[in-house]
Short mmCIF file of C-alpha atoms in Angstrom, two decimals:
data_model
loop_
_atom_site.label_atom_id
_atom_site.label_comp_id
_atom_site.label_asym_id
_atom_site.label_seq_id
_atom_site.Cartn_x
_atom_site.Cartn_y
_atom_site.Cartn_z
CA MET Q 24 -3.75 -14.18 -5.11
CA GLU Q 25 -2.93 -16.04 -1.89
CA HIS Q 26 0.39 -17.17 -3.37
CA LEU Q 27 1.30 -13.63 -4.41
CA ILE Q 28 0.45 -12.28 -0.96
CA LEU Q 29 2.53 -14.99 0.69
CA ALA Q 30 5.49 -14.29 -1.61
CA LEU Q 31 5.25 -10.55 -0.89
CA LEU Q 32 4.97 -11.15 2.86
CA ILE Q 33 8.08 -13.35 2.74
CA TRP Q 34 9.90 -10.60 0.83
CA ILE Q 35 8.83 -8.02 3.45
CA SER Q 36 10.07 -10.30 6.22
CA ALA Q 37 13.43 -10.74 4.47
CA HIS Q 38 13.88 -6.95 4.22
CA THR Q 39 12.55 -5.87 7.62
CA ASP Q 40 12.37 -7.11 11.19
CA TYR Q 41 8.62 -7.65 10.94
CA LYS Q 42 7.14 -11.03 11.73
CA ILE Q 43 4.84 -12.36 9.05
CA ASP Q 44 3.23 -15.17 11.01
CA VAL Q 45 -0.02 -13.24 10.84
CA PRO Q 46 -3.24 -14.14 9.08
CA GLN Q 47 -3.50 -12.91 5.52
CA PRO Q 48 -5.38 -9.64 5.32
CA ALA Q 49 -8.88 -9.45 3.96
CA LEU Q 50 -9.02 -8.31 0.33
CA GLU Q 51 -11.85 -6.55 -1.39
CA TYR Q 52 -12.07 -5.23 -4.92
CA LYS Q 53 -13.67 -1.84 -5.63
CA SER Q 54 -13.98 0.50 -8.55
CA ALA Q 55 -11.61 3.45 -8.90
CA GLN Q 56 -14.49 5.77 -8.00
CA GLU Q 57 -15.32 3.82 -4.83
CA LEU Q 58 -11.66 3.88 -3.73
CA SER Q 59 -11.41 7.58 -4.49
CA ASP Q 60 -14.51 8.26 -2.40
CA MET Q 61 -12.94 6.33 0.50
CA VAL Q 62 -9.70 8.32 0.36
CA TYR Q 63 -10.73 11.85 -0.56
CA ASP Q 64 -12.82 14.34 1.33
CA GLU Q 65 -15.97 15.11 -0.61
CA LYS Q 66 -14.83 18.75 -0.84
CA ILE Q 67 -12.03 17.77 -3.21
CA LEU Q 68 -13.38 17.91 -6.73
CA LYS Q 69 -13.40 14.58 -8.52
CA GLU Q 70 -11.35 15.97 -11.40
CA ASN Q 71 -8.58 16.93 -8.93
CA ARG Q 72 -8.27 13.45 -7.44
CA PHE Q 73 -5.59 10.88 -8.22
CA VAL Q 74 -6.68 7.42 -9.32
CA VAL Q 75 -6.38 5.18 -6.28
CA ALA Q 76 -4.87 1.75 -6.94
CA ALA Q 77 -5.20 0.30 -3.44
CA ILE Q 78 -5.60 1.27 0.20
CA TYR Q 79 -5.21 -0.46 3.54
CA HIS Q 80 -8.24 0.19 5.73
CA ILE Q 81 -7.00 0.00 9.31
CA PRO Q 82 -10.32 -0.50 11.18
CA THR Q 83 -11.29 -3.56 9.13
CA LYS Q 84 -7.76 -4.83 8.37
CA THR Q 85 -8.79 -4.94 4.74
CA ILE Q 86 -6.77 -4.11 1.65
CA PHE Q 87 -9.07 -2.59 -0.94
CA LEU Q 88 -7.83 -3.12 -4.49
CA ASN Q 89 -8.79 -1.31 -7.67
CA LYS Q 90 -10.65 -3.97 -9.64
CA ALA Q 91 -9.38 -2.55 -12.93
CA ARG Q 92 -5.79 -3.56 -12.10
CA ASP Q 93 -4.19 -6.99 -12.54
CA PHE Q 94 -2.26 -7.43 -9.30
CA ILE Q 95 -1.18 -10.98 -10.15
CA ASN Q 96 0.27 -10.48 -13.64
CA ASP Q 97 1.28 -6.81 -13.58
CA LYS Q 98 4.40 -6.20 -11.48
CA GLN Q 99 3.71 -2.49 -11.05
CA SER Q 100 0.35 -3.38 -9.51
CA ALA Q 101 2.03 -6.05 -7.38
CA ALA Q 102 4.41 -3.36 -6.09
CA ILE Q 103 1.40 -1.32 -5.00
CA LEU Q 104 -0.02 -4.38 -3.24
CA LEU Q 105 3.33 -4.81 -1.48
CA HIS Q 106 3.09 -1.20 -0.26
CA GLU Q 107 -0.31 -1.90 1.31
CA LEU Q 108 0.94 -5.19 2.78
CA VAL Q 109 3.74 -3.24 4.48
CA HIS Q 110 1.07 -1.16 6.23
CA TYR Q 111 -0.78 -4.32 7.21
CA VAL Q 112 2.39 -5.91 8.63
CA GLN Q 113 3.31 -2.68 10.43
CA ARG Q 114 -0.04 -2.76 12.24
CA GLU Q 115 0.06 -6.48 12.95
CA ASN Q 116 3.54 -6.04 14.46
CA LYS Q 117 2.36 -3.02 16.46
CA ALA Q 118 4.99 -0.77 14.91
CA SER Q 119 4.95 2.61 16.57
CA PHE Q 120 4.45 5.76 14.52
CA PRO Q 121 3.33 9.18 15.77
CA CYS Q 122 0.54 9.11 13.15
CA HIS Q 123 -0.50 6.90 10.23
CA THR Q 124 1.18 9.07 7.60
CA ALA Q 125 4.51 8.65 9.39
CA SER Q 126 4.39 4.98 8.31
CA GLU Q 127 4.42 5.93 4.62
CA PRO Q 128 8.19 6.40 4.05
CA GLU Q 129 8.95 2.81 5.03
CA ALA Q 130 6.20 1.48 2.76
CA TYR Q 131 7.35 3.61 -0.18
CA LYS Q 132 11.03 2.73 0.31
CA LEU Q 133 10.22 -1.00 0.39
CA GLN Q 134 7.98 -0.61 -2.67
CA GLU Q 135 10.84 1.14 -4.46
CA LEU Q 136 13.34 -1.60 -3.51
CA TRP Q 137 10.99 -4.40 -4.58
CA SER Q 138 10.34 -2.56 -7.85
CA LYS Q 139 14.06 -2.26 -8.59
CA GLU Q 140 14.67 -5.91 -7.75
CA ASN Q 141 11.86 -6.94 -10.09
CA GLY Q 142 12.64 -4.66 -13.02
CA VAL Q 143 9.64 -2.41 -12.46
CA LEU Q 144 9.73 1.31 -13.11
CA TYR Q 145 9.17 2.94 -9.72
CA THR Q 146 6.71 5.79 -10.00
CA GLY Q 147 6.34 6.56 -6.30
CA LEU Q 148 7.52 9.50 -4.27
CA ASP Q 149 10.92 11.14 -4.13
CA ASP Q 150 12.56 12.04 -0.79
CA PHE Q 151 11.08 15.55 -0.71
CA GLU Q 152 7.57 14.21 -1.31
CA LEU Q 153 8.10 11.49 1.31
CA ASP Q 154 9.05 14.09 3.91
CA PHE Q 155 5.89 16.02 3.08
CA VAL Q 156 3.62 12.98 3.16
CA ALA Q 157 5.04 11.73 6.45
CA GLN Q 158 4.14 14.87 8.37
CA CYS Q 159 1.57 14.35 11.10
#
């Protein structure tokens, strides 16, 4: 996993102005239910929740990964890891955003580009959805 993270960080550096001479983020594997509970308010019914593949937890600088996914051998999962690494690098480089959700378009655009370069079907957000998600 360390090699994959390093390769993805190098790719991020080649496609942005972010410095990657930062320590690798902490990784922790959790079940889909545990990730869902971290992301969703308890008022949202479990049957209305999306399956969460990964999240970057800002306070602990930890990327939580869905333990059911193969991030090393499955390129679509690796693209999701790249998305979370973008958030990690944004924070480590002290990138300025009016709120956390405003950092999402850059992460999704880079995930889309990496996916295209690696022959992966991109299943992320379109421009309309990105505008919605990025609202503070």
